[in-house]
Coordinates of C-alpha atoms in Angstrom, one line a residue:
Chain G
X1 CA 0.0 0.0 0.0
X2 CA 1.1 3.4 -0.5
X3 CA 1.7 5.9 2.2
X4 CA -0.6 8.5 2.6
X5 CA 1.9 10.9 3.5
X6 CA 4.3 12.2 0.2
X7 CA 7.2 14.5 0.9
X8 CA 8.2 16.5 -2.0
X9 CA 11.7 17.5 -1.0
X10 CA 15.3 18.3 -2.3
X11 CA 18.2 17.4 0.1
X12 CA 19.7 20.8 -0.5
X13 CA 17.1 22.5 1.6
X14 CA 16.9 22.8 5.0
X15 CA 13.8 22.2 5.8
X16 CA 13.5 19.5 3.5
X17 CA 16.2 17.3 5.1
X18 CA 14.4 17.9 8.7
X19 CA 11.1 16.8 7.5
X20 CA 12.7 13.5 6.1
X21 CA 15.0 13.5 9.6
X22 CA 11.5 13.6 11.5
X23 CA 9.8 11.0 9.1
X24 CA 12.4 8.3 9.6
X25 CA 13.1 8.8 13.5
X26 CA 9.6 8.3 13.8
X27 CA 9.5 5.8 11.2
X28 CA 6.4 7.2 9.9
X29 CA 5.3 5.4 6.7
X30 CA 5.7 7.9 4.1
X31 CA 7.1 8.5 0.1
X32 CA 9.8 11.0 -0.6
X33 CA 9.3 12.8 -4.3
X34 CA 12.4 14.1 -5.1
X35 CA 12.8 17.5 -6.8
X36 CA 15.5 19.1 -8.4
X37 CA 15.9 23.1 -6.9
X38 CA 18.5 23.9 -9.1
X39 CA 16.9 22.5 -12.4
X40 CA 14.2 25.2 -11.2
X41 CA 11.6 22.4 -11.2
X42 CA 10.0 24.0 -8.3
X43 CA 8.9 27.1 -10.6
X44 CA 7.6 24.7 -13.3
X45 CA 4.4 22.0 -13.6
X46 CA 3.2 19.9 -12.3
X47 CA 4.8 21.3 -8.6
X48 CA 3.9 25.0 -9.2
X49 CA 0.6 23.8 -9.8
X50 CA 0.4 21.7 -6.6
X51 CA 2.1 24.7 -4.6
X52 CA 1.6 28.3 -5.3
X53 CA 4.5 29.5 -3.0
X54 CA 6.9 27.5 -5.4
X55 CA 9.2 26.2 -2.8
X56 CA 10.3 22.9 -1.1
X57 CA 9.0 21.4 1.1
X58 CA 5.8 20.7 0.4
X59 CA 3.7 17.8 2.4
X60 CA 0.5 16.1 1.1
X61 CA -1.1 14.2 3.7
X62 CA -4.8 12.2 2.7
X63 CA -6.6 15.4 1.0
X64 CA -4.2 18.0 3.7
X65 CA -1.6 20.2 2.0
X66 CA 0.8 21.6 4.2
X67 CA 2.7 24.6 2.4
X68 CA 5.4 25.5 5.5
X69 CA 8.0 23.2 6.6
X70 CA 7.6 24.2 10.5
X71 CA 3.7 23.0 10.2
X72 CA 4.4 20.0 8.6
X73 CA 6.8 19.3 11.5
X74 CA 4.2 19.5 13.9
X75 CA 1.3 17.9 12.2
X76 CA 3.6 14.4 11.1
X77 CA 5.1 14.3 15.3
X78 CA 1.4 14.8 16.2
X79 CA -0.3 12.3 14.0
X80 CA 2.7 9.8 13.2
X81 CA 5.5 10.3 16.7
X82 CA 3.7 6.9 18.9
X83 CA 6.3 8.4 21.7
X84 CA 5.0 12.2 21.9
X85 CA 8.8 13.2 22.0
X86 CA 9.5 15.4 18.9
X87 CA 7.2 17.7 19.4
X88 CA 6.3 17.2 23.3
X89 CA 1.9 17.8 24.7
X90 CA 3.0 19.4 27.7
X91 CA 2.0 22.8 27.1
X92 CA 5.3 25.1 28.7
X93 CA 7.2 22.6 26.1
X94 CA 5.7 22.9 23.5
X95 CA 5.8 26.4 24.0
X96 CA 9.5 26.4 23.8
X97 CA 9.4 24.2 20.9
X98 CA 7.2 26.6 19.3
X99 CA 9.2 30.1 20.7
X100 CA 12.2 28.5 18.7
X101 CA 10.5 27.5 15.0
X102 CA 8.6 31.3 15.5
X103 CA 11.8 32.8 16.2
X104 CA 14.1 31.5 13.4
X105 CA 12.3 32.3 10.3
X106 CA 13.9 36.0 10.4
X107 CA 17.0 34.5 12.1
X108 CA 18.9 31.4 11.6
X109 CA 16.6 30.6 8.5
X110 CA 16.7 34.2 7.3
X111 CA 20.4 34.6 7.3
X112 CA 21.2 30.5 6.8
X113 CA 19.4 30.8 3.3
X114 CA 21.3 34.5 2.7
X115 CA 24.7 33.3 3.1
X116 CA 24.5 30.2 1.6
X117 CA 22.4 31.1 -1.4
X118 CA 24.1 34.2 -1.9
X119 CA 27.5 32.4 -1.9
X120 CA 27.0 29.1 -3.8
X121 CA 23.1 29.2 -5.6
X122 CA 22.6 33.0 -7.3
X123 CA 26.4 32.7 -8.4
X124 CA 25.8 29.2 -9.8
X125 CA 22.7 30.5 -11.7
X126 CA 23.5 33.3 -12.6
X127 CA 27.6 32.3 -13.6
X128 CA 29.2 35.3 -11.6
X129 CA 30.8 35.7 -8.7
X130 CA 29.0 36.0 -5.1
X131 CA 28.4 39.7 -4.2
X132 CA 30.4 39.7 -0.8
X133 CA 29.0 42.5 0.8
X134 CA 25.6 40.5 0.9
X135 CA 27.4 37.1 2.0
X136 CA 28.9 40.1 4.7
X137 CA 25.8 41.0 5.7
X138 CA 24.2 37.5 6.6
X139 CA 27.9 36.0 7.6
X140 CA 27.7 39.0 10.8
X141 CA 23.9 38.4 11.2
X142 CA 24.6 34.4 11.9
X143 CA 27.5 35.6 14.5
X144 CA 24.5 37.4 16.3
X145 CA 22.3 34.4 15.9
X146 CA 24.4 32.1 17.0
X147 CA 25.0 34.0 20.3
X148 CA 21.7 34.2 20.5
X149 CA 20.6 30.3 20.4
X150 CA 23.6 29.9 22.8
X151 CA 22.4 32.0 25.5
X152 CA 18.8 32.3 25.4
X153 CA 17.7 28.8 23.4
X154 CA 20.3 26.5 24.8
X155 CA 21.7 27.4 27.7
X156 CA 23.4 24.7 29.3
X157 CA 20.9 22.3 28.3
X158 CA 22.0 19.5 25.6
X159 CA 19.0 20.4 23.2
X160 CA 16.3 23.4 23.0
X161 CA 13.7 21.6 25.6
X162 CA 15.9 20.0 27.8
X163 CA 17.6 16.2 27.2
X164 CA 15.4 14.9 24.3
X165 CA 15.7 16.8 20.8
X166 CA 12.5 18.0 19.4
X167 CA 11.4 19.4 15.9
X168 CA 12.6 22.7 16.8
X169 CA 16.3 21.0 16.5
X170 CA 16.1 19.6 13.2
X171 CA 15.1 23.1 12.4
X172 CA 18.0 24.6 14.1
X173 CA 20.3 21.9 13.1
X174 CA 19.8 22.1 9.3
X175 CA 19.9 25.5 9.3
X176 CA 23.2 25.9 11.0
X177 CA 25.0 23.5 8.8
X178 CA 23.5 25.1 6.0
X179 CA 25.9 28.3 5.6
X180 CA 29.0 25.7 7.1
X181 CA 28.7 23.7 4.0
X182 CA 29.5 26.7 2.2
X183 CA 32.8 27.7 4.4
X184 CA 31.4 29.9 7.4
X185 CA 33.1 28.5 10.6
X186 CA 31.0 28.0 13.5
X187 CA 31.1 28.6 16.7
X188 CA 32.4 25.5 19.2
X189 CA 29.2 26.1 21.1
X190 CA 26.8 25.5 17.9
X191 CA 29.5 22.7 16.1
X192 CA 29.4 20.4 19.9
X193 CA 25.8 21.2 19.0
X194 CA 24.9 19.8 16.0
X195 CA 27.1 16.9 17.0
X196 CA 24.6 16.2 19.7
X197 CA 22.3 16.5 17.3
X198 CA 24.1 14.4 14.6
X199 CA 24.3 11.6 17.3
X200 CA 20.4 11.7 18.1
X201 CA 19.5 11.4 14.7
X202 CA 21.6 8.8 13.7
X203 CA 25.1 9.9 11.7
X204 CA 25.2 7.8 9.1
X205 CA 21.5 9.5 7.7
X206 CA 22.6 12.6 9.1
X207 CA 25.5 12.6 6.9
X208 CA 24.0 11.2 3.8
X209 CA 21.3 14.0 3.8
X210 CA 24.3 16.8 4.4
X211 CA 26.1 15.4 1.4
X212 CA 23.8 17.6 -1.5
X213 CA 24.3 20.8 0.2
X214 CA 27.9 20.3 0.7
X215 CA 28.5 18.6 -3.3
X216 CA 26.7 21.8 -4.8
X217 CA 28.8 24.3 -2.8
X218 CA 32.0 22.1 -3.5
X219 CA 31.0 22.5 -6.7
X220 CA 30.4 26.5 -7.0
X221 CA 32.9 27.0 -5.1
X222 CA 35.8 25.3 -6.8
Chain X
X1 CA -5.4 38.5 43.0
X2 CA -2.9 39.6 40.5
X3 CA -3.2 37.4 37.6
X4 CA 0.3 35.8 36.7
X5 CA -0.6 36.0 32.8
X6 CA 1.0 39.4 32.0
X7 CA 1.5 41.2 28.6
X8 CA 4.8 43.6 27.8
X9 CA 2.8 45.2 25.2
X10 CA 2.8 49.0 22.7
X11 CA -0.1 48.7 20.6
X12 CA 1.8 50.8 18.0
X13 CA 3.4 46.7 17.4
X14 CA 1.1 44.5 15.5
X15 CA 1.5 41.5 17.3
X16 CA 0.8 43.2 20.9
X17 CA -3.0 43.8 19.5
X18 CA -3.3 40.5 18.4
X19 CA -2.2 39.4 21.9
X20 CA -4.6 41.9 23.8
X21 CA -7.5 41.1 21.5
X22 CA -7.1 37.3 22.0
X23 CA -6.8 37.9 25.8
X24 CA -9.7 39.7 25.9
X25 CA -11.8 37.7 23.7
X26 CA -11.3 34.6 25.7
X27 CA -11.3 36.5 29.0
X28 CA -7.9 35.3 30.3
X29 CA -7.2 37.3 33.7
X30 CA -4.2 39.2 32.3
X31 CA -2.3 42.4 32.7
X32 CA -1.1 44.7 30.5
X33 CA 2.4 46.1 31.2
X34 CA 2.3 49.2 29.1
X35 CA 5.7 50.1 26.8
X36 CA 6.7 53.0 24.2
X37 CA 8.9 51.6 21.5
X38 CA 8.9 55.5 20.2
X39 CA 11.0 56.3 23.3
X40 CA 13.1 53.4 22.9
X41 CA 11.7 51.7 26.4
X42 CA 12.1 48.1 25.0
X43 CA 16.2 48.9 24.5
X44 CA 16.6 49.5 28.2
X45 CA 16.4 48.6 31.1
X46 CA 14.3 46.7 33.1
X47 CA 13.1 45.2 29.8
X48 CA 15.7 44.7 27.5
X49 CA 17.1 42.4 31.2
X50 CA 14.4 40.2 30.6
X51 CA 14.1 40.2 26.7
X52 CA 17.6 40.0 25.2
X53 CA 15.9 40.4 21.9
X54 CA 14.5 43.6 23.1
X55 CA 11.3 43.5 21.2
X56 CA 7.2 43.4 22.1
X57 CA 5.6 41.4 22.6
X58 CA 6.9 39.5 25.7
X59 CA 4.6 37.3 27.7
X60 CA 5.1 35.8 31.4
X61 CA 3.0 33.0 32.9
X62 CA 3.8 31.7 36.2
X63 CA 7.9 31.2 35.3
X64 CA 7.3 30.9 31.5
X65 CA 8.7 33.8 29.7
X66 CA 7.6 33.9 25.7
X67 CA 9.3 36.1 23.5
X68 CA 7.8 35.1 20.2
X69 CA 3.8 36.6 19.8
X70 CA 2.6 33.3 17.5
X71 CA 4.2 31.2 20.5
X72 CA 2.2 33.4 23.0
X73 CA -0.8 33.3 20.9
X74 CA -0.5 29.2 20.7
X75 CA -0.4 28.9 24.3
X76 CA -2.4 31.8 25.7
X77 CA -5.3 29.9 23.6
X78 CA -4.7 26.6 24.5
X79 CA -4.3 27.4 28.7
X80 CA -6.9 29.9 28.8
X81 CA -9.9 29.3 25.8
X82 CA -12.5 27.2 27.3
X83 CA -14.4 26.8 24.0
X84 CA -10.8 26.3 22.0
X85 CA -11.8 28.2 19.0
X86 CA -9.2 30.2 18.5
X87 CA -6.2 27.6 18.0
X88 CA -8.6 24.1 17.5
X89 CA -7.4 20.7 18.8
X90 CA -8.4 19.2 15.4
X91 CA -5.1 18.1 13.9
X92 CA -5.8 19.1 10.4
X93 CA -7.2 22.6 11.1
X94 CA -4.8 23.7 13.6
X95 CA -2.4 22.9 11.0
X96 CA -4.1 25.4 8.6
X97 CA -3.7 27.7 10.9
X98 CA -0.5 27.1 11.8
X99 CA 0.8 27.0 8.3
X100 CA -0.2 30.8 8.0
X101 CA 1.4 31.7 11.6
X102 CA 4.6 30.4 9.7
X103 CA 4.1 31.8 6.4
X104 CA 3.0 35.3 7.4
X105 CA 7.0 35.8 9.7
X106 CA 8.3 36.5 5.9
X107 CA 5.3 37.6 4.1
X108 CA 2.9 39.8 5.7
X109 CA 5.1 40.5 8.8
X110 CA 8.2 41.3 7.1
X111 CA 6.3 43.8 4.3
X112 CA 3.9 45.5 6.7
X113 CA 6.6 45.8 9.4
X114 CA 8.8 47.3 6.2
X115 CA 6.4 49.6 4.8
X116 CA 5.5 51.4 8.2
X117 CA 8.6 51.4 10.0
X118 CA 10.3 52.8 6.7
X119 CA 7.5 55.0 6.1
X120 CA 6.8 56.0 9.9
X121 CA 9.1 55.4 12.4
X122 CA 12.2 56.0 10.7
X123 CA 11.6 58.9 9.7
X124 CA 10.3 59.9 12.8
X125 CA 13.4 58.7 14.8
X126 CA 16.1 60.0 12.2
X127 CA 13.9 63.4 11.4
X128 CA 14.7 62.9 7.8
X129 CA 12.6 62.0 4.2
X130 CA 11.7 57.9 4.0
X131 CA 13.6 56.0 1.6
X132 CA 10.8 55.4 -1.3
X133 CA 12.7 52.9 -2.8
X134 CA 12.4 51.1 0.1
X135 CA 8.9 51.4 0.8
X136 CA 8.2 50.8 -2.6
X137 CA 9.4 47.7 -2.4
X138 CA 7.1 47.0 0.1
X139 CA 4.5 48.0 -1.4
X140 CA 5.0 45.7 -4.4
X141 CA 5.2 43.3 -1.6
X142 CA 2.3 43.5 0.2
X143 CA 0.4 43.6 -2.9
X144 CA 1.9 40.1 -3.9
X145 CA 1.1 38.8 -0.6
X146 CA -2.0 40.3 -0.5
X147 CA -3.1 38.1 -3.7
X148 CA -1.5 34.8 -2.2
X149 CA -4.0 35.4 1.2
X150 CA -6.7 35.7 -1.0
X151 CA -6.2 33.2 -3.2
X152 CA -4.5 30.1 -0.7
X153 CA -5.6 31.4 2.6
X154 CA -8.7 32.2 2.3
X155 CA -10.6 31.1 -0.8
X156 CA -14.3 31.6 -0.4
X157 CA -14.1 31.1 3.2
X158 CA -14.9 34.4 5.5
X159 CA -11.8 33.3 7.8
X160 CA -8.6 31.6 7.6
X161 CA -10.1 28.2 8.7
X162 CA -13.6 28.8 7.8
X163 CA -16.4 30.3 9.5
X164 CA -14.8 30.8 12.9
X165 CA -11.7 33.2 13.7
X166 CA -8.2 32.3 14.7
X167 CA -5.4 33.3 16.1
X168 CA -4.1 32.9 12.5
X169 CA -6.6 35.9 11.4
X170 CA -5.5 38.1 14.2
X171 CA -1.9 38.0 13.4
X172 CA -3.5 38.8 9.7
X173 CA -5.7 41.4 10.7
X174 CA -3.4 43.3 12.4
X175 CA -0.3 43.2 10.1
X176 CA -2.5 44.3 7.1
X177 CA -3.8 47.3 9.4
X178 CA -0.3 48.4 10.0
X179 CA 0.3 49.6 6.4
X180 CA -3.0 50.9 5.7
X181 CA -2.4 53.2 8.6
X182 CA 0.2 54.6 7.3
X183 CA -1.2 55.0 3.3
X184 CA -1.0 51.5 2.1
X185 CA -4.2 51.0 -0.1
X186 CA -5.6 47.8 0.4
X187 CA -7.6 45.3 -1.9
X188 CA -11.2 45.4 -1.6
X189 CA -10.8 41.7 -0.6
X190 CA -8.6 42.4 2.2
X191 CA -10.6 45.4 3.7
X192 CA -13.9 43.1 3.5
X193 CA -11.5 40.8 5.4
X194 CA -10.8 42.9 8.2
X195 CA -14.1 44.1 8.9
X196 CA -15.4 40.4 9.4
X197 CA -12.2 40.0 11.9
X198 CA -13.6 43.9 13.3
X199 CA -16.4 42.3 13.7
X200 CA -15.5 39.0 15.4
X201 CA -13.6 40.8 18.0
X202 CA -15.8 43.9 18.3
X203 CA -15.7 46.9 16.2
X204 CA -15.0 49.2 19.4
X205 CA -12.2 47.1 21.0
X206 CA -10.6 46.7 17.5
X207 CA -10.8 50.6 16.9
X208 CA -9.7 51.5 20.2
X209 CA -6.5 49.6 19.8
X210 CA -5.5 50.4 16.2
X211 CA -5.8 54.4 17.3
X212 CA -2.1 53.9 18.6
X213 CA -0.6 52.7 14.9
X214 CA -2.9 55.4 13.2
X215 CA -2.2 58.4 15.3
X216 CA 1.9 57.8 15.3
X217 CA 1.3 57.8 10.9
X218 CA -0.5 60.8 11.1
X219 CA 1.8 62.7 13.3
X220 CA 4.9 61.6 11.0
X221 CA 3.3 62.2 7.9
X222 CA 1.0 65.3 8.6

């Protein structure tokens, strides 16, 4: 039988990657359709048909379309996560869960998606160089972020809720190695991070999933 | 007995109405802790002590401490609404109305935020000419994401969800007020919109608290 729930993803975006990270931990029976960002096939039919925002992720569930990545996250852990972990019922939780997704649209996502498509996608479609006042721009705005998510979302706890990693990890996790495939460095803090992060997931898939970002800006960037 | 549900709130910012209108609606014993973002209140202290991202909204309950308003929003309705309208338990509609909670941080946010504080408060802080080039790139905005909430968000329906208001349509309603304060013209759609959310809330409540956005445009731009 086929799943009900199709994932229409490509590796190279963030989001994608933590909706299939979600999908497996969970084991939640689902299909991946696979979708080429860089041939552009998310401006032509049939996707652009199916999704009027013209991006990936998108998630098809029975007759539900879910347009944003962070809403998808929390429908699949509430319908499909047995153990209630990833995305947690107990209200001051899932309030933090929620503080962190609301948060890093206009901040790790925001500048994540600058650098790195300012450094390795416009100049690979476009066949110029990067304009580095722009990858400038987002490169200091991540240093700010990252101090941020130290001291306010982690604290001295492993992940963003406490022990267990949530949805708002995979978020945060993709993100940050998002602009590291494409050469920024870091800080300890957020690497000894994702490591946890890495280990919770599993890092053989965790790997295999970070490969496309890293191939495409290997490849702009040679 | 003081209630331990307290709001940091200007209702110059968007997403403080939305968090007052909810609170009312439902009845939630709250307080309202009064701040001017024109005098720069939220940059100093005692607030920016408790908010290191120094903006409003901020919401305490008991110990929790919410900095994002669509995080507030989720749990303010979930703790204190005792019909739970205004964020529903059903897994497929709170998902609808989640998904425009996370579309709107980049979309209606970032455009109706851009047009008035380029238009208004700039201006007004610096005592200089706005940048039209700027807010003419807002403007373009808005009108694009005026045409995707008609078209995805809504459809035929009189609210995000259907016939019932969310807390999806109050973040709504009050970003698209924020730019038509200032000059923005809205689509006959839209303003149709926002008298049915007006209406749902209560036309003298919804005026009273959108004085604040409408008084500070007029001052700057008389």
């Amino acid at each position: 039988m086929t799943a009900s729930l199709t994932l229409h993803v490509d590796y190279v975006s963030q989001p994608s990657r933590s909706l299939v990270f979600l999908c497996r931990a969970i084991k939640a029976p689902h299909q991946e359709k696979q979708l080429s960002l860089v041939k552009g096939e998310h401006l032509n039919k049939p996707f652009a048909d199916l999704n009027p925002f013209k991006k990936v992720p998108a998630v098809q569930d029975e007759d539900l379309l879910i347009l944003e990545s962070c809403s998808a996250l929390r429908y699949i852990a509430s319908k499909y996560d047995a153990a209630g972990t990833w995305y947690p019922a107990d209200l001051k939780t899932r309030c933090k869960v929620d503080e962190y997704l609301d948060w890093q649209h206009l901040n790790t996502r925001a500048h994540g998606v600058g650098y790195y498509m300012n450094k390795v996608l416009l100049p690979m479609m476009k066949g110029s160089a990067p304009d580095m006042e722009v990858v400038e721009k987002h490169e200091k705005e991540l240093g700010r972020v990252e101090e941020l998510f130290a001291s306010y979302f982690l604290g001295d706890k492993p992940f963003i809720t406490g022990n267990t990693p949530t949805i708002a990890d995979l978020q945060a996790a993709t993100e940050f190695e998002q602009p590291q495939a494409a050469g920024y460095t870091l800080a300890k803090a957020t690497k000894e991070y994702l490591e946890r992060v890495r280990e919770a997931v599993g890092a053989e898939m965790y790997d295999e999933l970070h490969e496309a970002p890293k191939e495409l800006a290997k490849k702009a960037l040679q």
